[in-house]
Amino acid sequence: MLKGKKVVVGITGSIAAYKVPFLVRLLVKEGVEVRVIMTPVAKDFVTPLTLATLSQHAVIVDPFKADNGEWNNHVELGQWADAMIFAPVTANTLGKMAHGIADNFVVTAYLSAKCPVFITPAMDLDMYAHPSTQNNMAILRSFGNIIIEPQIGELASGLTGPGRMEEPESIVQILKDHFTRQHDLDKKKILITAGPTHEKIDPVRFIGNYSTGKMGFSLAHEAAQRGAHVTLVAGPTNLTSEHPNIHRIDIESAEEMYQICMQEAPLADMVIMAAAVADYTYSRQSPIKLKKGSAPLLLELSPTRDILKTIGANKKNDQIIVGFALETDHESENAKRKLISKNLDFIVLNSLNETGAGFGLETNKISIIDRSGTVYQGKLGTKPAVAAEILDFIVKNRTIQP
Ligand code: CTP
C-alpha cells in the first residue's frame, strides 16, 4: 500500500531523532522512496551518513547548497512528495512551522508542501503542555496538517509524561491508514453537531450540560481529513475547528440547532448527531437578571424539539444518519430503542460507566449498534482515534454512494 510512495522525512534537533533511522528503514522496507532533510542541530543527534545510507539518497541540511555546489530546491521537493513526515519536531520548529519562519531547509520544505503533512512532536512534558506549544499545534492543525500526538512515557529529562515521540512502527501504520482512508469520504457532505446547548434563563444564567464538544469536533476533523465537506453545528465551546473543509456554524440553544439542522440535513449525505442537546428549555426567559428572593424559585421547563428524530423521519434513501446515546444504565437496551425510534442507521453508545469515557476527558470508549442490533465494541483511545474508528466502521458497514 505504501509501495512506490514518495515521502520526505524532516528531522529536527531532539534526542528522539535517534529513532528516525528505524523509521527510514521501515519505510524503505515498505517500498517507499525516502528523502531525508535535517536541521543543522539534528546532525548532533543522528548523522546524515546513517540516514543517507538507509534512504539510499543524499541528505539535505544546508538550505542553499548541496555537496556538489548546486542549490537545494525545496519547491521541487514539495512538488515531488506524496507525504511529508516531520519527526521529531521540537517546540522551536513547531513555532517556526506555525508562523512561517523559514530559516532552515526543513521549514522551507514544509512551507512548499503540496501533500499531506504529518507532524510528530517530541519534547519535555512541560514544554509540550505550554500554551504556546498547544497554540502552535492548533494553528498547524488548522492548516490541515496531521499531528501525531506524542506518547506518555519516560522522557530524556528523566520525567514521565506526554512528550515521547510516537514509535516508528506506529508512524508507518498511521501513514498506511492515511493512504487507505485518504479519499473514502471525498466530497461527501456531512452534517455534524457537537457540544452542549445552553437554554437561557435570563441574560446571565442558563441550563446546560457537561459536554465539551471534543468528540464531535474530532469527528468533524477526521471527516474533513478524509475529503468530506463538513458543516459543523457547534454549541457553546472553547474548541477551535481545525480544517479548511469544515464550515462551522455556532449556535446556543436547542431551538437554534434545530433551525440550522433543518436547513442543512436535506443537503447532507451523512448526518452525525454528536451534540448533547438539551431535552428541556425555559421558554419564559427574563430580559433582565432575575433577582434573589426568599421563596423557592420554580422554573417550568418545556420539552425541546428532537432534532435527530425529525431528521430520521425525513431521511432520504441514500442518507446515513448516525445518533449518539449517552447512557448510565440499561445502555444497549436504551441505545437500541433510540436507534429504532429515531430511524437511524447507526447509534454510537457512550457509557458513563466505562473507565476513560465521559465528558471533558481526552479519551473515549464507545460501542456502535447497527439496525440488526449487532454491537461493535470499540477500543479505548484518544477522541481523535475514536473518531477515526467510528468513521472506519461507518464506511465499512455502509457503502456510501460515490
Ligand atoms: N437529540 C436531538 N434532539 C434532542 C435530544 C437529543 O437530536 N432534543 C439527539 C442527540 O444528539 C443524540 C440522540 O438524540 O444523537 C440521543 O440523545 P440522548 O440525549 O441520549 O437521548 P434522548 O432522545 O434525549 O433520550 P433520553 O434523554 O431519555 O435518554
Short mmCIF file of C-alpha atoms and ligand atoms in Angstrom, two decimals:
data_model
loop_
_atom_site.label_atom_id
_atom_site.label_comp_id
_atom_site.label_asym_id
_atom_site.label_seq_id
_atom_site.Cartn_x
_atom_site.Cartn_y
_atom_site.Cartn_z
CA MET A 1 0.00 0.00 0.00
CA LEU A 2 2.98 2.31 0.60
CA LYS A 3 4.96 0.83 -2.27
CA GLY A 4 6.13 3.48 -4.70
CA LYS A 5 5.04 6.39 -2.50
CA LYS A 6 7.43 9.30 -2.22
CA VAL A 7 7.97 10.51 1.32
CA VAL A 8 10.08 13.33 2.73
CA VAL A 9 11.29 12.77 6.30
CA GLY A 10 12.25 16.01 8.08
CA ILE A 11 14.31 15.74 11.27
CA THR A 12 14.82 18.45 13.88
CA GLY A 13 17.08 18.70 16.91
CA SER A 14 15.58 16.47 19.55
CA ILE A 15 17.03 13.41 21.23
CA ALA A 16 14.16 11.41 19.70
CA ALA A 17 16.00 11.82 16.37
CA TYR A 18 17.76 8.56 17.26
CA LYS A 19 14.52 6.76 16.31
CA VAL A 20 14.41 8.16 12.79
CA PRO A 21 16.89 5.74 11.18
CA PHE A 22 14.45 2.96 12.21
CA LEU A 23 11.59 4.92 10.66
CA VAL A 24 13.52 5.40 7.43
CA ARG A 25 14.45 1.72 7.35
CA LEU A 26 10.83 0.63 7.86
CA LEU A 27 9.64 2.99 5.11
CA VAL A 28 12.28 1.74 2.67
CA LYS A 29 11.30 -1.85 3.51
CA GLU A 30 7.70 -0.96 2.56
CA GLY A 31 8.95 0.16 -0.85
CA VAL A 32 8.76 3.90 -0.09
CA GLU A 33 11.14 6.30 -1.81
CA VAL A 34 12.52 8.39 1.04
CA ARG A 35 14.34 11.74 1.00
CA VAL A 36 15.71 12.89 4.34
CA ILE A 37 16.11 16.54 5.26
CA MET A 38 17.52 17.80 8.56
CA THR A 39 18.05 20.96 10.55
CA PRO A 40 21.70 21.71 11.40
CA VAL A 41 21.07 20.86 15.08
CA ALA A 42 19.54 17.47 14.17
CA LYS A 43 23.01 16.47 12.89
CA ASP A 44 24.21 16.49 16.50
CA PHE A 45 21.73 13.74 17.34
CA VAL A 46 21.93 11.49 14.28
CA THR A 47 24.36 11.54 11.39
CA PRO A 48 23.45 12.36 7.79
CA LEU A 49 25.66 9.46 6.72
CA THR A 50 23.45 6.94 8.58
CA LEU A 51 20.34 8.42 7.01
CA ALA A 52 21.85 8.70 3.55
CA THR A 53 22.87 5.04 3.74
CA LEU A 54 19.43 3.90 4.87
CA SER A 55 17.47 6.08 2.44
CA GLN A 56 19.95 5.49 -0.40
CA HIS A 57 19.94 9.23 -1.14
CA ALA A 58 21.92 12.26 -0.10
CA VAL A 59 20.54 14.05 2.94
CA ILE A 60 19.81 17.78 2.68
CA VAL A 61 20.77 20.03 5.57
CA ASP A 62 22.03 23.26 4.05
CA PRO A 63 19.20 25.37 2.66
CA PHE A 64 21.19 26.75 -0.19
CA LYS A 65 23.96 24.46 -1.29
CA ALA A 66 24.25 20.73 -1.94
CA ASP A 67 27.62 18.96 -1.68
CA ASN A 68 28.09 19.33 -5.42
CA GLY A 69 27.65 23.11 -5.11
CA GLU A 70 24.11 23.09 -6.55
CA TRP A 71 21.16 24.89 -4.98
CA ASN A 72 18.88 22.63 -2.90
CA ASN A 73 15.43 23.09 -4.33
CA HIS A 74 12.76 22.94 -1.62
CA VAL A 75 9.98 23.74 -4.10
CA GLU A 76 10.87 20.70 -6.20
CA LEU A 77 10.78 18.55 -3.07
CA GLY A 78 7.37 19.98 -2.19
CA GLN A 79 6.03 19.01 -5.62
CA TRP A 80 7.69 15.58 -5.53
CA ALA A 81 6.39 14.27 -2.19
CA ASP A 82 3.21 12.22 -1.67
CA ALA A 83 3.61 12.88 2.06
CA MET A 84 5.98 14.67 4.40
CA ILE A 85 6.69 13.36 7.89
CA PHE A 86 8.40 15.72 10.30
CA ALA A 87 9.81 13.67 13.16
CA PRO A 88 10.83 14.54 15.76
CA VAL A 89 9.58 18.12 15.82
CA THR A 90 10.87 20.36 18.61
CA ALA A 91 8.85 23.15 20.23
CA ASN A 92 11.12 25.55 18.33
CA THR A 93 10.31 24.05 14.92
CA LEU A 94 6.59 23.79 15.76
CA GLY A 95 6.66 27.54 16.34
CA LYS A 96 8.52 28.18 13.11
CA MET A 97 6.15 25.99 11.11
CA ALA A 98 3.10 27.65 12.63
CA HIS A 99 4.42 31.14 11.89
CA GLY A 100 6.28 30.62 8.63
CA ILE A 101 9.80 31.29 9.91
CA ALA A 102 11.74 29.59 7.13
CA ASP A 103 15.29 29.89 8.39
CA ASN A 104 16.31 26.31 7.59
CA PHE A 105 15.70 23.77 4.86
CA VAL A 106 13.22 21.72 6.93
CA VAL A 107 10.78 24.60 7.47
CA THR A 108 11.32 25.84 3.90
CA ALA A 109 10.38 22.39 2.56
CA TYR A 110 7.37 22.29 4.92
CA LEU A 111 6.12 25.60 3.52
CA SER A 112 6.46 24.22 -0.01
CA ALA A 113 4.49 21.02 0.72
CA LYS A 114 1.60 20.26 -1.64
CA CYS A 115 0.90 16.92 0.03
CA PRO A 116 -0.41 15.69 3.40
CA VAL A 117 1.93 16.68 6.21
CA PHE A 118 2.43 14.63 9.38
CA ILE A 119 3.98 16.40 12.36
CA THR A 120 5.35 14.32 15.21
CA PRO A 121 6.25 16.50 18.19
CA ALA A 122 8.75 15.35 20.80
CA MET A 123 9.78 17.40 23.80
CA ASP A 124 9.73 17.55 27.55
CA LEU A 125 6.28 17.40 29.17
CA ASP A 126 6.24 20.99 30.42
CA MET A 127 7.28 22.37 27.05
CA TYR A 128 4.58 20.22 25.47
CA ALA A 129 1.92 21.44 27.91
CA HIS A 130 2.87 25.11 27.46
CA PRO A 131 0.05 27.15 25.88
CA SER A 132 2.49 28.39 23.26
CA THR A 133 3.17 24.81 22.07
CA GLN A 134 -0.50 23.90 22.24
CA ASN A 135 -1.45 27.05 20.28
CA ASN A 136 1.14 26.28 17.64
CA MET A 137 -0.24 22.76 17.27
CA ALA A 138 -3.76 24.16 16.94
CA ILE A 139 -2.53 26.54 14.22
CA LEU A 140 -0.84 23.68 12.38
CA ARG A 141 -4.00 21.58 12.59
CA SER A 142 -5.99 24.49 11.21
CA PHE A 143 -3.77 24.35 8.13
CA GLY A 144 -4.91 20.73 7.65
CA ASN A 145 -1.66 19.19 8.95
CA ILE A 146 -1.91 15.91 10.83
CA ILE A 147 -0.38 15.99 14.29
CA ILE A 148 0.81 12.62 15.52
CA GLU A 149 0.38 13.18 19.23
CA PRO A 150 3.32 12.25 21.45
CA GLN A 151 3.00 9.28 23.74
CA ILE A 152 3.01 9.36 27.52
CA GLY A 153 6.17 7.78 28.85
CA GLU A 154 9.67 8.21 30.19
CA LEU A 155 11.37 11.28 28.75
CA ALA A 156 15.05 12.08 28.21
CA SER A 157 14.87 14.52 31.14
CA GLY A 158 14.04 11.63 33.47
CA LEU A 159 10.49 12.93 33.91
CA THR A 160 7.46 10.91 32.87
CA GLY A 161 4.54 12.36 30.90
CA PRO A 162 3.36 13.24 27.40
CA GLY A 163 6.15 14.27 25.04
CA ARG A 164 7.65 10.99 23.84
CA MET A 165 7.81 10.74 20.09
CA GLU A 166 5.49 8.14 18.60
CA GLU A 167 7.29 4.89 17.74
CA PRO A 168 8.43 4.39 14.11
CA GLU A 169 6.17 1.31 13.65
CA SER A 170 3.11 3.36 14.65
CA ILE A 171 4.11 6.25 12.39
CA VAL A 172 4.32 3.85 9.45
CA GLN A 173 0.90 2.43 10.38
CA ILE A 174 -0.59 5.94 10.57
CA LEU A 175 0.81 6.65 7.11
CA LYS A 176 -0.66 3.38 5.77
CA ASP A 177 -4.04 4.15 7.32
CA HIS A 178 -3.89 7.61 5.86
CA PHE A 179 -3.36 6.41 2.31
CA THR A 180 -6.15 3.85 2.72
CA ARG A 181 -8.60 6.37 4.10
CA GLN A 182 -7.46 9.46 2.29
CA HIS A 183 -10.35 9.62 -0.15
CA ASP A 184 -13.01 7.44 1.41
CA LEU A 185 -15.27 10.41 2.16
CA ASP A 186 -14.19 12.53 -0.79
CA LYS A 187 -16.64 15.37 -1.46
CA LYS A 188 -19.32 13.82 0.76
CA LYS A 189 -21.41 16.40 2.56
CA ILE A 190 -21.54 15.63 6.24
CA LEU A 191 -23.52 17.46 8.87
CA ILE A 192 -22.05 17.05 12.36
CA THR A 193 -23.37 18.55 15.57
CA ALA A 194 -21.19 18.94 18.64
CA GLY A 195 -21.12 20.31 22.15
CA PRO A 196 -23.83 21.23 24.60
CA THR A 197 -26.73 23.59 24.14
CA HIS A 198 -27.41 26.39 26.58
CA GLU A 199 -31.00 27.18 27.42
CA LYS A 200 -31.20 30.72 28.70
CA ILE A 201 -32.98 31.63 31.92
CA ASP A 202 -32.06 35.31 31.96
CA PRO A 203 -29.20 37.36 30.46
CA VAL A 204 -26.63 35.81 32.85
CA ARG A 205 -27.86 32.26 33.53
CA PHE A 206 -28.53 29.18 31.51
CA ILE A 207 -29.32 25.47 31.80
CA GLY A 208 -26.51 23.42 30.24
CA ASN A 209 -24.64 20.13 30.48
CA TYR A 210 -21.05 18.93 30.82
CA SER A 211 -20.45 18.23 27.11
CA THR A 212 -17.25 19.90 25.83
CA GLY A 213 -17.77 19.04 22.15
CA LYS A 214 -14.43 17.20 21.83
CA MET A 215 -15.95 14.05 20.31
CA GLY A 216 -18.00 15.95 17.70
CA PHE A 217 -15.06 18.21 16.80
CA SER A 218 -12.79 15.16 16.43
CA LEU A 219 -15.34 13.59 14.10
CA ALA A 220 -15.56 16.78 12.06
CA HIS A 221 -11.79 16.98 11.76
CA GLU A 222 -11.41 13.32 10.83
CA ALA A 223 -14.17 13.50 8.20
CA ALA A 224 -12.57 16.65 6.76
CA GLN A 225 -9.20 14.87 6.58
CA ARG A 226 -10.85 12.14 4.55
CA GLY A 227 -12.08 14.63 1.99
CA ALA A 228 -15.61 15.36 3.27
CA HIS A 229 -17.15 18.83 3.26
CA VAL A 230 -18.28 19.17 6.83
CA THR A 231 -20.87 21.51 8.26
CA LEU A 232 -20.20 21.60 11.98
CA VAL A 233 -23.04 22.96 14.08
CA ALA A 234 -21.44 23.72 17.41
CA GLY A 235 -22.95 24.57 20.75
CA PRO A 236 -21.04 26.84 23.16
CA THR A 237 -17.47 25.51 23.44
CA ASN A 238 -13.90 26.82 23.59
CA LEU A 239 -12.75 24.43 20.88
CA THR A 240 -11.42 25.61 17.55
CA SER A 241 -12.41 23.91 14.32
CA GLU A 242 -9.26 22.95 12.63
CA HIS A 243 -9.62 22.24 8.95
CA PRO A 244 -10.30 24.21 5.79
CA ASN A 245 -13.01 21.65 4.83
CA ILE A 246 -15.01 22.50 7.95
CA HIS A 247 -17.73 25.11 7.76
CA ARG A 248 -18.63 25.92 11.33
CA ILE A 249 -21.92 27.40 12.49
CA ASP A 250 -22.13 28.38 16.16
CA ILE A 251 -25.44 28.19 17.97
CA GLU A 252 -26.50 28.48 21.57
CA SER A 253 -29.86 26.82 22.17
CA ALA A 254 -31.52 23.55 21.11
CA GLU A 255 -34.01 25.55 19.04
CA GLU A 256 -31.19 27.35 17.16
CA MET A 257 -29.54 23.98 16.49
CA TYR A 258 -32.89 22.64 15.28
CA GLN A 259 -33.33 25.53 12.83
CA ILE A 260 -29.85 25.16 11.31
CA CYS A 261 -30.12 21.36 11.12
CA MET A 262 -33.45 21.56 9.32
CA GLN A 263 -31.77 23.68 6.62
CA GLU A 264 -28.60 21.59 6.40
CA ALA A 265 -29.78 17.98 6.84
CA PRO A 266 -31.59 17.66 3.48
CA LEU A 267 -28.32 18.63 1.72
CA ALA A 268 -26.20 16.11 3.61
CA ASP A 269 -25.07 12.61 2.56
CA MET A 270 -24.49 11.82 6.21
CA VAL A 271 -25.66 13.31 9.50
CA ILE A 272 -23.79 12.62 12.74
CA MET A 273 -25.60 14.00 15.74
CA ALA A 274 -22.95 14.07 18.46
CA ALA A 275 -24.31 17.12 20.31
CA ALA A 276 -25.69 16.84 23.80
CA VAL A 277 -28.93 18.64 23.02
CA ALA A 278 -30.98 19.85 25.98
CA ASP A 279 -34.22 17.92 26.34
CA TYR A 280 -35.93 20.83 28.09
CA THR A 281 -35.82 24.56 27.72
CA TYR A 282 -37.09 27.52 29.67
CA SER A 283 -39.50 29.36 27.47
CA ARG A 284 -40.16 32.34 29.71
CA GLN A 285 -36.69 33.85 29.53
CA SER A 286 -36.42 37.02 31.50
CA PRO A 287 -34.98 40.00 29.58
CA ILE A 288 -33.47 41.26 32.84
CA LYS A 289 -31.50 39.46 35.54
CA LEU A 290 -33.75 37.59 37.97
CA LYS A 291 -33.40 38.87 41.50
CA LYS A 292 -32.84 36.71 44.53
CA GLY A 293 -35.86 36.15 46.81
CA SER A 294 -36.55 34.12 49.91
CA ALA A 295 -39.22 31.88 48.31
CA PRO A 296 -38.17 28.79 46.26
CA LEU A 297 -37.79 29.57 42.59
CA LEU A 298 -39.77 27.27 40.34
CA LEU A 299 -38.89 27.14 36.66
CA GLU A 300 -41.31 25.39 34.38
CA LEU A 301 -39.40 23.75 31.55
CA SER A 302 -40.88 22.70 28.26
CA PRO A 303 -39.55 19.91 26.01
CA THR A 304 -37.27 20.89 23.14
CA ARG A 305 -37.82 19.51 19.66
CA ASP A 306 -35.98 16.26 18.96
CA ILE A 307 -33.69 17.24 16.09
CA LEU A 308 -32.46 13.74 15.29
CA LYS A 309 -35.95 12.26 15.34
CA THR A 310 -37.10 14.86 12.82
CA ILE A 311 -34.06 14.21 10.60
CA GLY A 312 -34.66 10.44 10.86
CA ALA A 313 -38.34 10.85 9.97
CA ASN A 314 -37.35 12.75 6.80
CA LYS A 315 -34.39 10.51 5.93
CA LYS A 316 -33.66 10.15 2.23
CA ASN A 317 -32.88 6.66 0.89
CA ASP A 318 -29.19 7.19 0.33
CA GLN A 319 -28.62 9.19 3.51
CA ILE A 320 -26.78 7.82 6.51
CA ILE A 321 -27.99 9.00 9.88
CA VAL A 322 -25.93 8.41 12.99
CA GLY A 323 -27.01 9.23 16.52
CA PHE A 324 -25.24 9.19 19.85
CA ALA A 325 -26.64 7.84 23.08
CA LEU A 326 -25.17 8.72 26.42
CA GLU A 327 -26.39 6.25 28.98
CA THR A 328 -25.80 5.48 32.64
CA ASP A 329 -27.96 2.33 32.86
CA HIS A 330 -29.53 -0.32 30.56
CA GLU A 331 -27.07 1.02 27.98
CA SER A 332 -27.56 -1.27 24.95
CA GLU A 333 -31.28 -1.57 25.51
CA ASN A 334 -31.78 2.22 25.61
CA ALA A 335 -29.48 2.79 22.64
CA LYS A 336 -31.28 0.19 20.52
CA ARG A 337 -34.60 1.77 21.35
CA LYS A 338 -33.31 5.20 20.25
CA LEU A 339 -31.88 3.71 17.04
CA ILE A 340 -35.30 2.39 16.03
CA SER A 341 -37.46 5.24 17.31
CA LYS A 342 -35.29 7.88 15.59
CA ASN A 343 -34.90 5.82 12.37
CA LEU A 344 -31.09 5.76 12.46
CA ASP A 345 -28.57 3.63 10.57
CA PHE A 346 -26.15 3.51 13.48
CA ILE A 347 -26.05 4.63 17.07
CA VAL A 348 -22.83 5.30 18.95
CA LEU A 349 -23.18 4.35 22.57
CA ASN A 350 -21.24 6.25 25.19
CA SER A 351 -21.50 4.73 28.62
CA LEU A 352 -20.57 6.82 31.62
CA ASN A 353 -19.72 3.50 33.32
CA GLU A 354 -16.70 2.90 31.06
CA THR A 355 -13.33 3.90 32.54
CA GLY A 356 -11.71 6.56 30.36
CA ALA A 357 -15.01 7.60 28.75
CA GLY A 358 -17.05 10.68 29.51
CA PHE A 359 -17.35 14.43 29.42
CA GLY A 360 -14.22 16.51 29.12
CA LEU A 361 -11.81 13.55 29.07
CA GLU A 362 -9.21 13.24 26.33
CA THR A 363 -10.12 9.59 25.79
CA ASN A 364 -13.30 7.72 24.98
CA LYS A 365 -14.58 4.19 24.57
CA ILE A 366 -17.71 3.60 22.58
CA SER A 367 -19.72 0.83 21.02
CA ILE A 368 -21.69 1.08 17.79
CA ILE A 369 -25.01 -0.62 17.17
CA ASP A 370 -26.46 -1.16 13.70
CA ARG A 371 -30.06 -1.77 12.64
CA SER A 372 -29.73 -5.54 13.01
CA GLY A 373 -28.86 -4.97 16.66
CA THR A 374 -25.26 -6.11 16.19
CA VAL A 375 -22.98 -4.43 18.69
CA TYR A 376 -19.42 -3.48 17.73
CA GLN A 377 -17.17 -2.91 20.75
CA GLY A 378 -14.67 -0.10 20.27
CA LYS A 379 -11.28 0.28 21.90
CA LEU A 380 -10.25 2.85 24.49
CA GLY A 381 -8.46 5.64 22.62
CA THR A 382 -7.99 9.37 22.29
CA LYS A 383 -11.07 11.15 20.93
CA PRO A 384 -9.40 11.67 17.51
CA ALA A 385 -8.60 7.91 17.40
CA VAL A 386 -12.17 7.03 18.37
CA ALA A 387 -13.46 9.43 15.68
CA ALA A 388 -11.38 7.53 13.10
CA GLU A 389 -12.72 4.24 14.46
CA ILE A 390 -16.33 5.44 14.13
CA LEU A 391 -15.85 6.65 10.55
CA ASP A 392 -13.96 3.45 9.63
CA PHE A 393 -16.90 1.44 10.90
CA ILE A 394 -19.50 3.50 9.06
CA VAL A 395 -17.58 3.45 5.78
CA LYS A 396 -17.03 -0.30 6.04
CA ASN A 397 -20.54 -1.20 7.02
CA ARG A 398 -22.45 1.04 4.73
CA THR A 399 -21.39 1.66 1.18
CA ILE A 400 -21.66 5.36 0.56
CA GLN A 401 -22.75 6.05 -2.99
CA PRO A 402 -19.99 7.74 -4.99
N1 CTP B 1 -31.05 14.58 20.27
C1 CTP B 1 -31.62 15.51 19.41
N2 CTP B 1 -32.51 16.41 19.85
C2 CTP B 1 -32.88 16.43 21.15
C3 CTP B 1 -32.31 15.49 22.05
C4 CTP B 1 -31.40 14.58 21.58
O1 CTP B 1 -31.27 15.50 18.22
N3 CTP B 1 -33.73 17.35 21.55
C5 CTP B 1 -30.09 13.59 19.75
C6 CTP B 1 -28.72 13.62 20.38
O2 CTP B 1 -27.85 14.50 19.69
C7 CTP B 1 -28.26 12.18 20.23
C8 CTP B 1 -29.55 11.39 20.30
O3 CTP B 1 -30.59 12.32 20.01
O4 CTP B 1 -27.66 11.93 18.98
C9 CTP B 1 -29.83 10.75 21.62
O5 CTP B 1 -29.76 11.71 22.62
P1 CTP B 1 -29.99 11.34 24.15
O6 CTP B 1 -29.97 12.59 24.97
O7 CTP B 1 -29.09 10.21 24.56
O8 CTP B 1 -31.42 10.73 24.09
P2 CTP B 1 -32.82 11.36 24.21
O9 CTP B 1 -33.57 11.06 22.96
O10 CTP B 1 -32.75 12.78 24.62
O11 CTP B 1 -33.44 10.46 25.35
P3 CTP B 1 -33.16 10.42 26.94
O12 CTP B 1 -32.83 11.82 27.36
O13 CTP B 1 -34.44 9.93 27.50
O14 CTP B 1 -32.03 9.47 27.18
#
